[in-house]
PDB file of C-alpha atoms in Angstrom:
ATOM      1  CA  MET A   1      -8.775 -24.932   0.787  1.00  0.00           C
ATOM      2  CA  TYR A   2      -6.769 -27.909  -0.506  1.00  0.00           C
ATOM      3  CA  ILE A   3      -9.883 -29.245  -2.325  1.00  0.00           C
ATOM      4  CA  TYR A   4     -10.489 -25.832  -3.769  1.00  0.00           C
ATOM      5  CA  ILE A   5      -6.868 -25.506  -5.008  1.00  0.00           C
ATOM      6  CA  LEU A   6      -7.130 -28.846  -6.751  1.00  0.00           C
ATOM      7  CA  GLY A   7      -9.845 -27.293  -8.906  1.00  0.00           C
ATOM      8  CA  TRP A   8     -13.114 -28.692  -7.330  1.00  0.00           C
ATOM      9  CA  ASN A   9     -16.079 -26.522  -6.371  1.00  0.00           C
ATOM     10  CA  VAL A  10     -16.311 -25.962  -2.651  1.00  0.00           C
ATOM     11  CA  ASP A  11     -19.716 -24.921  -1.240  1.00  0.00           C
ATOM     12  CA  PHE A  12     -18.972 -25.515   2.456  1.00  0.00           C
ATOM     13  CA  GLY A  13     -16.714 -24.032   5.037  1.00  0.00           C
ATOM     14  CA  HIS A  14     -17.168 -20.426   3.961  1.00  0.00           C
ATOM     15  CA  LEU A  15     -18.820 -19.258   7.088  1.00  0.00           C
ATOM     16  CA  GLU A  16     -16.226 -20.998   9.255  1.00  0.00           C
ATOM     17  CA  ALA A  17     -13.574 -19.040   7.313  1.00  0.00           C
ATOM     18  CA  VAL A  18     -15.452 -15.796   7.918  1.00  0.00           C
ATOM     19  CA  ASN A  19     -15.610 -16.607  11.623  1.00  0.00           C
ATOM     20  CA  LEU A  20     -11.869 -17.386  11.849  1.00  0.00           C
ATOM     21  CA  ILE A  21     -11.112 -13.800  10.848  1.00  0.00           C
ATOM     22  CA  SER A  22     -12.345 -12.636  14.263  1.00  0.00           C
ATOM     23  CA  ALA A  23     -10.159 -15.071  16.083  1.00  0.00           C
ATOM     24  CA  THR A  24      -7.663 -13.766  18.563  1.00  0.00           C
ATOM     25  CA  LYS A  25      -5.014 -16.322  17.830  1.00  0.00           C
ATOM     26  CA  TYR A  26      -2.869 -15.235  14.895  1.00  0.00           C
ATOM     27  CA  SER A  27      -2.535 -18.680  13.290  1.00  0.00           C
ATOM     28  CA  GLU A  28      -6.345 -19.007  13.180  1.00  0.00           C
ATOM     29  CA  LYS A  29      -6.830 -15.519  11.849  1.00  0.00           C
ATOM     30  CA  GLN A  30      -4.192 -16.107   9.140  1.00  0.00           C
ATOM     31  CA  ILE A  31      -6.012 -19.302   7.945  1.00  0.00           C
ATOM     32  CA  GLY A  32      -9.357 -17.477   8.093  1.00  0.00           C
ATOM     33  CA  TYR A  33      -8.033 -14.606   5.837  1.00  0.00           C
ATOM     34  CA  LEU A  34      -6.324 -17.115   3.421  1.00  0.00           C
ATOM     35  CA  ALA A  35      -9.594 -19.021   3.062  1.00  0.00           C
ATOM     36  CA  VAL A  36     -11.653 -15.880   2.601  1.00  0.00           C
ATOM     37  CA  THR A  37      -9.385 -14.593  -0.211  1.00  0.00           C
ATOM     38  CA  LEU A  38      -9.696 -17.937  -1.965  1.00  0.00           C
ATOM     39  CA  PHE A  39     -13.410 -18.594  -1.488  1.00  0.00           C
ATOM     40  CA  LEU A  40     -14.987 -15.209  -1.664  1.00  0.00           C
ATOM     41  CA  HIS A  41     -15.175 -12.631  -4.540  1.00  0.00           C
ATOM     42  CA  GLU A  42     -16.442  -9.019  -4.612  1.00  0.00           C
ATOM     43  CA  GLN A  43     -19.980 -10.075  -5.385  1.00  0.00           C
ATOM     44  CA  HIS A  44     -20.222 -12.897  -2.830  1.00  0.00           C
ATOM     45  CA  GLU A  45     -23.205 -12.771  -0.513  1.00  0.00           C
ATOM     46  CA  LEU A  46     -21.009 -13.388   2.616  1.00  0.00           C
ATOM     47  CA  LEU A  47     -18.580 -10.487   1.959  1.00  0.00           C
ATOM     48  CA  HIS A  48     -20.546  -7.938   3.974  1.00  0.00           C
ATOM     49  CA  LEU A  49     -20.048 -10.188   6.990  1.00  0.00           C
ATOM     50  CA  VAL A  50     -16.227  -9.594   6.999  1.00  0.00           C
ATOM     51  CA  VAL A  51     -16.115  -5.829   6.625  1.00  0.00           C
ATOM     52  CA  ASN A  52     -16.377  -5.052  10.361  1.00  0.00           C
ATOM     53  CA  SER A  53     -13.744  -7.751  11.194  1.00  0.00           C
ATOM     54  CA  ILE A  54     -11.341  -6.290   8.578  1.00  0.00           C
ATOM     55  CA  ARG A  55     -11.869  -2.760   9.829  1.00  0.00           C
ATOM     56  CA  LYS A  56     -11.029  -3.955  13.306  1.00  0.00           C
ATOM     57  CA  ASP A  57      -7.812  -5.408  12.110  1.00  0.00           C
ATOM     58  CA  LEU A  58      -6.946  -2.245  10.157  1.00  0.00           C
ATOM     59  CA  LEU A  59      -7.351  -0.248  13.391  1.00  0.00           C
ATOM     60  CA  ASP A  60      -5.398  -2.810  15.370  1.00  0.00           C
ATOM     61  CA  HIS A  61      -1.915  -1.876  16.805  1.00  0.00           C
ATOM     62  CA  ASN A  62      -0.709  -5.259  15.682  1.00  0.00           C
ATOM     63  CA  GLU A  63       0.948  -4.590  12.328  1.00  0.00           C
ATOM     64  CA  LEU A  64       0.611  -8.346  11.358  1.00  0.00           C
ATOM     65  CA  ASN A  65      -3.176  -8.001  11.612  1.00  0.00           C
ATOM     66  CA  ASN A  66      -2.904  -4.723   9.584  1.00  0.00           C
ATOM     67  CA  CYS A  67      -1.162  -6.653   6.781  1.00  0.00           C
ATOM     68  CA  LEU A  68      -3.624  -9.505   6.715  1.00  0.00           C
ATOM     69  CA  ALA A  69      -6.576  -7.005   6.391  1.00  0.00           C
ATOM     70  CA  LEU A  70      -4.821  -5.146   3.603  1.00  0.00           C
ATOM     71  CA  HIS A  71      -4.121  -8.371   1.670  1.00  0.00           C
ATOM     72  CA  ALA A  72      -7.863  -9.307   1.972  1.00  0.00           C
ATOM     73  CA  ILE A  73      -8.965  -5.860   0.700  1.00  0.00           C
ATOM     74  CA  ALA A  74      -6.520  -5.971  -2.250  1.00  0.00           C
ATOM     75  CA  ASN A  75      -7.433  -9.429  -3.377  1.00  0.00           C
ATOM     76  CA  VAL A  76     -11.173  -9.547  -2.682  1.00  0.00           C
ATOM     77  CA  GLY A  77     -12.336  -5.922  -2.154  1.00  0.00           C
ATOM     78  CA  GLY A  78     -15.316  -4.929  -4.211  1.00  0.00           C
ATOM     79  CA  LYS A  79     -16.901  -1.464  -4.465  1.00  0.00           C
ATOM     80  CA  GLU A  80     -18.874  -1.869  -1.188  1.00  0.00           C
ATOM     81  CA  MET A  81     -15.722  -3.020   0.760  1.00  0.00           C
ATOM     82  CA  GLY A  82     -13.520  -0.375  -0.886  1.00  0.00           C
ATOM     83  CA  GLU A  83     -15.873   2.451  -0.031  1.00  0.00           C
ATOM     84  CA  ALA A  84     -16.293   1.269   3.565  1.00  0.00           C
ATOM     85  CA  LEU A  85     -12.541   0.723   4.246  1.00  0.00           C
ATOM     86  CA  SER A  86     -10.562   3.019   1.912  1.00  0.00           C
ATOM     87  CA  SER A  87     -10.382   5.795   4.563  1.00  0.00           C
ATOM     88  CA  ASP A  88      -8.868   3.293   7.043  1.00  0.00           C
ATOM     89  CA  VAL A  89      -6.279   2.161   4.411  1.00  0.00           C
ATOM     90  CA  HIS A  90      -5.456   5.716   3.692  1.00  0.00           C
ATOM     91  CA  ARG A  91      -4.951   6.372   7.499  1.00  0.00           C
ATOM     92  CA  LEU A  92      -2.498   3.528   7.622  1.00  0.00           C
ATOM     93  CA  LEU A  93      -0.655   4.951   4.662  1.00  0.00           C
ATOM     94  CA  ILE A  94      -0.259   8.489   6.119  1.00  0.00           C
ATOM     95  CA  SER A  95       0.283   7.453   9.754  1.00  0.00           C
ATOM     96  CA  PRO A  96       3.664   8.576  11.156  1.00  0.00           C
ATOM     97  CA  SER A  97       6.271   6.019  11.849  1.00  0.00           C
ATOM     98  CA  VAL A  98       7.078   5.050  15.538  1.00  0.00           C
ATOM     99  CA  GLU A  99       9.873   7.193  16.866  1.00  0.00           C
ATOM    100  CA  SER A 100      11.590   7.474  20.195  1.00  0.00           C
ATOM    101  CA  SER A 101      14.844   8.611  21.665  1.00  0.00           C
ATOM    102  CA  LYS A 102      15.230   5.932  24.454  1.00  0.00           C
ATOM    103  CA  SER A 103      18.332   4.029  23.700  1.00  0.00           C
ATOM    104  CA  SER A 104      17.247   1.106  25.802  1.00  0.00           C
ATOM    105  CA  LEU A 105      14.536   0.359  23.249  1.00  0.00           C
ATOM    106  CA  GLU A 106      16.570   1.051  20.218  1.00  0.00           C
ATOM    107  CA  HIS A 107      16.430  -2.489  18.816  1.00  0.00           C
ATOM    108  CA  LEU A 108      12.685  -2.570  19.273  1.00  0.00           C
ATOM    109  CA  LEU A 109      12.170   0.809  17.629  1.00  0.00           C
ATOM    110  CA  ILE A 110      14.206  -0.292  14.582  1.00  0.00           C
ATOM    111  CA  PHE A 111      11.801  -3.210  14.211  1.00  0.00           C
ATOM    112  CA  ASN A 112       8.864  -0.912  14.635  1.00  0.00           C
ATOM    113  CA  ARG A 113      10.041   1.502  12.013  1.00  0.00           C
ATOM    114  CA  ALA A 114      10.760  -1.290   9.560  1.00  0.00           C
ATOM    115  CA  SER A 115       7.401  -3.009  10.122  1.00  0.00           C
ATOM    116  CA  LYS A 116       5.543   0.303   9.934  1.00  0.00           C
ATOM    117  CA  ALA A 117       7.198   0.918   6.559  1.00  0.00           C
ATOM    118  CA  PHE A 118       6.087  -2.508   5.459  1.00  0.00           C
ATOM    119  CA  VAL A 119       2.474  -1.631   6.398  1.00  0.00           C
ATOM    120  CA  LYS A 120       2.710   1.713   4.431  1.00  0.00           C
ATOM    121  CA  LYS A 121       3.942  -0.152   1.305  1.00  0.00           C
ATOM    122  CA  LYS A 122       0.992  -2.541   1.511  1.00  0.00           C
ATOM    123  CA  ALA A 123      -1.430   0.294   2.151  1.00  0.00           C
ATOM    124  CA  ALA A 124      -0.234   2.205  -0.912  1.00  0.00           C
ATOM    125  CA  LEU A 125      -0.451  -0.815  -3.157  1.00  0.00           C
ATOM    126  CA  THR A 126      -3.875  -1.673  -1.735  1.00  0.00           C
ATOM    127  CA  LEU A 127      -5.090   1.855  -2.553  1.00  0.00           C
ATOM    128  CA  LEU A 128      -3.656   1.393  -6.066  1.00  0.00           C
ATOM    129  CA  ARG A 129      -5.563  -1.879  -6.547  1.00  0.00           C
ATOM    130  CA  LEU A 130      -8.838  -0.234  -5.276  1.00  0.00           C
ATOM    131  CA  TYR A 131      -8.210   2.817  -7.459  1.00  0.00           C
ATOM    132  CA  ARG A 132      -7.719   0.817 -10.599  1.00  0.00           C
ATOM    133  CA  LYS A 133     -11.064  -0.925 -10.059  1.00  0.00           C
ATOM    134  CA  PHE A 134     -13.075   2.002  -8.687  1.00  0.00           C
ATOM    135  CA  PRO A 135     -11.386   5.401  -9.246  1.00  0.00           C
ATOM    136  CA  THR A 136     -13.821   7.323  -7.068  1.00  0.00           C
ATOM    137  CA  ILE A 137     -12.636   5.587  -3.961  1.00  0.00           C
ATOM    138  CA  VAL A 138      -9.588   7.692  -3.760  1.00  0.00           C
ATOM    139  CA  GLN A 139     -10.608  11.106  -2.434  1.00  0.00           C
ATOM    140  CA  LEU A 140      -9.183  14.274  -4.050  1.00  0.00           C
ATOM    141  CA  GLU A 141      -8.448  15.801  -0.675  1.00  0.00           C
ATOM    142  CA  TRP A 142      -5.914  13.043   0.005  1.00  0.00           C
ATOM    143  CA  ALA A 143      -3.676  14.270  -2.784  1.00  0.00           C
ATOM    144  CA  GLU A 144      -1.268  16.383  -0.729  1.00  0.00           C
ATOM    145  CA  ARG A 145      -0.733  13.812   1.972  1.00  0.00           C
ATOM    146  CA  ILE A 146      -0.081  11.036  -0.605  1.00  0.00           C
ATOM    147  CA  ILE A 147       2.372  13.196  -2.584  1.00  0.00           C
ATOM    148  CA  SER A 148       4.255  14.067   0.589  1.00  0.00           C
ATOM    149  CA  LEU A 149       5.118  10.341   1.097  1.00  0.00           C
ATOM    150  CA  MET A 150       7.200  10.433  -2.025  1.00  0.00           C
ATOM    151  CA  ASP A 151       9.902  11.898   0.278  1.00  0.00           C
ATOM    152  CA  ASP A 152       9.645   9.035   2.676  1.00  0.00           C
ATOM    153  CA  PRO A 153      13.164   7.971   3.855  1.00  0.00           C
ATOM    154  CA  ASP A 154      12.314   4.331   3.267  1.00  0.00           C
ATOM    155  CA  MET A 155      12.892   3.617  -0.423  1.00  0.00           C
ATOM    156  CA  GLY A 156      10.329   0.848  -0.503  1.00  0.00           C
ATOM    157  CA  VAL A 157       7.595   3.170   0.729  1.00  0.00           C
ATOM    158  CA  ALA A 158       8.661   5.860  -1.826  1.00  0.00           C
ATOM    159  CA  LEU A 159       8.543   3.299  -4.535  1.00  0.00           C
ATOM    160  CA  SER A 160       5.097   1.980  -3.631  1.00  0.00           C
ATOM    161  CA  VAL A 161       3.676   5.519  -3.251  1.00  0.00           C
ATOM    162  CA  THR A 162       5.196   6.534  -6.555  1.00  0.00           C
ATOM    163  CA  SER A 163       3.361   3.703  -8.251  1.00  0.00           C
ATOM    164  CA  LEU A 164       0.069   4.950  -6.738  1.00  0.00           C
ATOM    165  CA  VAL A 165       0.815   8.573  -7.647  1.00  0.00           C
ATOM    166  CA  MET A 166       1.555   7.577 -11.315  1.00  0.00           C
ATOM    167  CA  ALA A 167      -1.926   6.075 -11.595  1.00  0.00           C
ATOM    168  CA  LEU A 168      -3.567   9.096 -10.001  1.00  0.00           C
ATOM    169  CA  VAL A 169      -1.654  11.505 -12.172  1.00  0.00           C
ATOM    170  CA  GLN A 170      -2.952   9.913 -15.404  1.00  0.00           C
ATOM    171  CA  GLU A 171      -6.548  10.924 -14.457  1.00  0.00           C
ATOM    172  CA  ASN A 172      -5.946  14.083 -12.385  1.00  0.00           C
ATOM    173  CA  PRO A 173      -2.628  15.727 -13.513  1.00  0.00           C
ATOM    174  CA  GLU A 174      -3.575  19.071 -12.158  1.00  0.00           C
ATOM    175  CA  GLN A 175      -4.545  17.780  -8.711  1.00  0.00           C
ATOM    176  CA  TYR A 176      -1.244  15.967  -8.305  1.00  0.00           C
ATOM    177  CA  LYS A 177       1.004  18.489 -10.045  1.00  0.00           C
ATOM    178  CA  GLY A 178       3.114  18.773  -6.908  1.00  0.00           C
ATOM    179  CA  SER A 179       4.343  15.238  -7.564  1.00  0.00           C
ATOM    180  CA  TYR A 180       6.663  16.287 -10.298  1.00  0.00           C
ATOM    181  CA  VAL A 181       8.649  18.575  -7.896  1.00  0.00           C
ATOM    182  CA  LYS A 182       9.006  15.611  -5.563  1.00  0.00           C
ATOM    183  CA  ALA A 183      10.014  13.358  -8.441  1.00  0.00           C
ATOM    184  CA  ALA A 184      12.702  15.720  -9.703  1.00  0.00           C
ATOM    185  CA  ARG A 185      14.174  16.299  -6.267  1.00  0.00           C
ATOM    186  CA  ARG A 186      14.172  12.581  -5.398  1.00  0.00           C
ATOM    187  CA  LEU A 187      15.957  11.841  -8.681  1.00  0.00           C
ATOM    188  CA  LYS A 188      18.605  14.401  -7.834  1.00  0.00           C
ATOM    189  CA  LYS A 189      19.141  12.893  -4.418  1.00  0.00           C
ATOM    190  CA  ILE A 190      19.422   9.362  -5.883  1.00  0.00           C
ATOM    191  CA  VAL A 191      21.472  10.003  -9.024  1.00  0.00           C
ATOM    192  CA  VAL A 192      23.546  13.086  -8.120  1.00  0.00           C
ATOM    193  CA  ASP A 193      23.781  12.939  -4.349  1.00  0.00           C
ATOM    194  CA  ASN A 194      23.865   9.193  -4.250  1.00  0.00           C
ATOM    195  CA  GLU A 195      21.410   9.016  -1.404  1.00  0.00           C
ATOM    196  CA  CYS A 196      20.164   5.420  -1.444  1.00  0.00           C
ATOM    197  CA  ALA A 197      20.061   2.684   1.167  1.00  0.00           C
ATOM    198  CA  GLU A 198      22.606  -0.058   0.609  1.00  0.00           C
ATOM    199  CA  GLY A 199      20.039  -2.750   0.021  1.00  0.00           C
ATOM    200  CA  TYR A 200      18.544  -0.924  -3.033  1.00  0.00           C
ATOM    201  CA  PHE A 201      21.634  -0.939  -5.276  1.00  0.00           C
ATOM    202  CA  TYR A 202      21.359  -3.128  -8.319  1.00  0.00           C
ATOM    203  CA  TYR A 203      24.757  -3.748 -10.043  1.00  0.00           C
ATOM    204  CA  LYS A 204      25.977  -0.507  -8.466  1.00  0.00           C
ATOM    205  CA  VAL A 205      22.924   1.405  -9.844  1.00  0.00           C
ATOM    206  CA  PRO A 206      20.978   3.151  -7.046  1.00  0.00           C
ATOM    207  CA  CYS A 207      17.406   1.828  -7.018  1.00  0.00           C
ATOM    208  CA  PRO A 208      16.850   1.729 -10.878  1.00  0.00           C
ATOM    209  CA  TRP A 209      13.161   0.763 -10.370  1.00  0.00           C
ATOM    210  CA  ILE A 210      12.210   4.029  -8.735  1.00  0.00           C
ATOM    211  CA  GLN A 211      14.354   6.015 -11.219  1.00  0.00           C
ATOM    212  CA  VAL A 212      12.273   4.543 -14.041  1.00  0.00           C
ATOM    213  CA  LYS A 213       9.071   5.330 -12.252  1.00  0.00           C
ATOM    214  CA  LEU A 214      10.030   8.900 -11.452  1.00  0.00           C
ATOM    215  CA  LEU A 215      11.060   9.537 -15.016  1.00  0.00           C
ATOM    216  CA  LYS A 216       7.794   8.147 -16.235  1.00  0.00           C
ATOM    217  CA  LEU A 217       5.978  10.444 -13.871  1.00  0.00           C
ATOM    218  CA  LEU A 218       7.790  13.522 -15.289  1.00  0.00           C
ATOM    219  CA  GLN A 219       6.485  12.813 -18.731  1.00  0.00           C
ATOM    220  CA  TYR A 220       2.935  13.704 -17.683  1.00  0.00           C
ATOM    221  CA  TYR A 221       4.116  17.382 -17.159  1.00  0.00           C
ATOM    222  CA  PRO A 222       5.292  20.177 -19.632  1.00  0.00           C
ATOM    223  CA  PRO A 223       9.066  20.005 -20.381  1.00  0.00           C
ATOM    224  CA  PRO A 224       9.696  23.793 -19.796  1.00  0.00           C
ATOM    225  CA  GLY A 225       8.508  23.599 -16.194  1.00  0.00           C
ATOM    226  CA  ILE A 226      10.581  20.478 -15.520  1.00  0.00           C
ATOM    227  CA  SER A 227      13.715  22.131 -17.064  1.00  0.00           C
ATOM    228  CA  ALA A 228      13.457  25.212 -14.905  1.00  0.00           C
ATOM    229  CA  LEU A 229      12.985  23.032 -11.778  1.00  0.00           C
ATOM    230  CA  LEU A 230      16.025  20.921 -12.600  1.00  0.00           C
ATOM    231  CA  ILE A 231      18.112  24.026 -12.975  1.00  0.00           C
ATOM    232  CA  ASN A 232      16.923  25.413  -9.645  1.00  0.00           C
ATOM    233  CA  ILE A 233      17.605  22.258  -7.629  1.00  0.00           C
TER     234      ILE A 233
END
């Protein structure tokens, strides 16, 4: 990898990198994924060898492995990989966060919710990356579940999902028309009700990044309908 980063052509070690992806030890798996994202491209002849290993990591209960797999798909994924794995990426995006009422595990559950949100953010951005390259990969029947995540309590998840929805709306405004209702209500909560996690304030402005995205999203729908909705909420 060091030789490659220096700018020299590297025609060895590719198969070893592919094999490292299947390693059980995280440090080895991490190096394997890093090498694969550097050495392989979407037309590479070895790419089909990693699809099953990536799917296994997407289905793994270890969220670190989920993230490694999502990184690889976003950086390398061609049409073949996208079509094979997009359903698994979508499943990670819509999967519910870990919840429990046992106080003895409260600190662990807080970590689980935070890391699950981290996976959701990566899954949303991975789908966005795939959609920009191959629009047919995102299925129309996913629309309702994706839109529902704009209400996610985690602001980072809502921001990532809104970025995905904005791209989808540009091509299929009718299919994703429910998103403008979510956008208007989320704007009200942030700007009027001041519902925003402490870490998302920027110079006392509540999460300006998502405000901009939500306003951009509203521009794809007729003003009369938006006006009536804003009055009602």
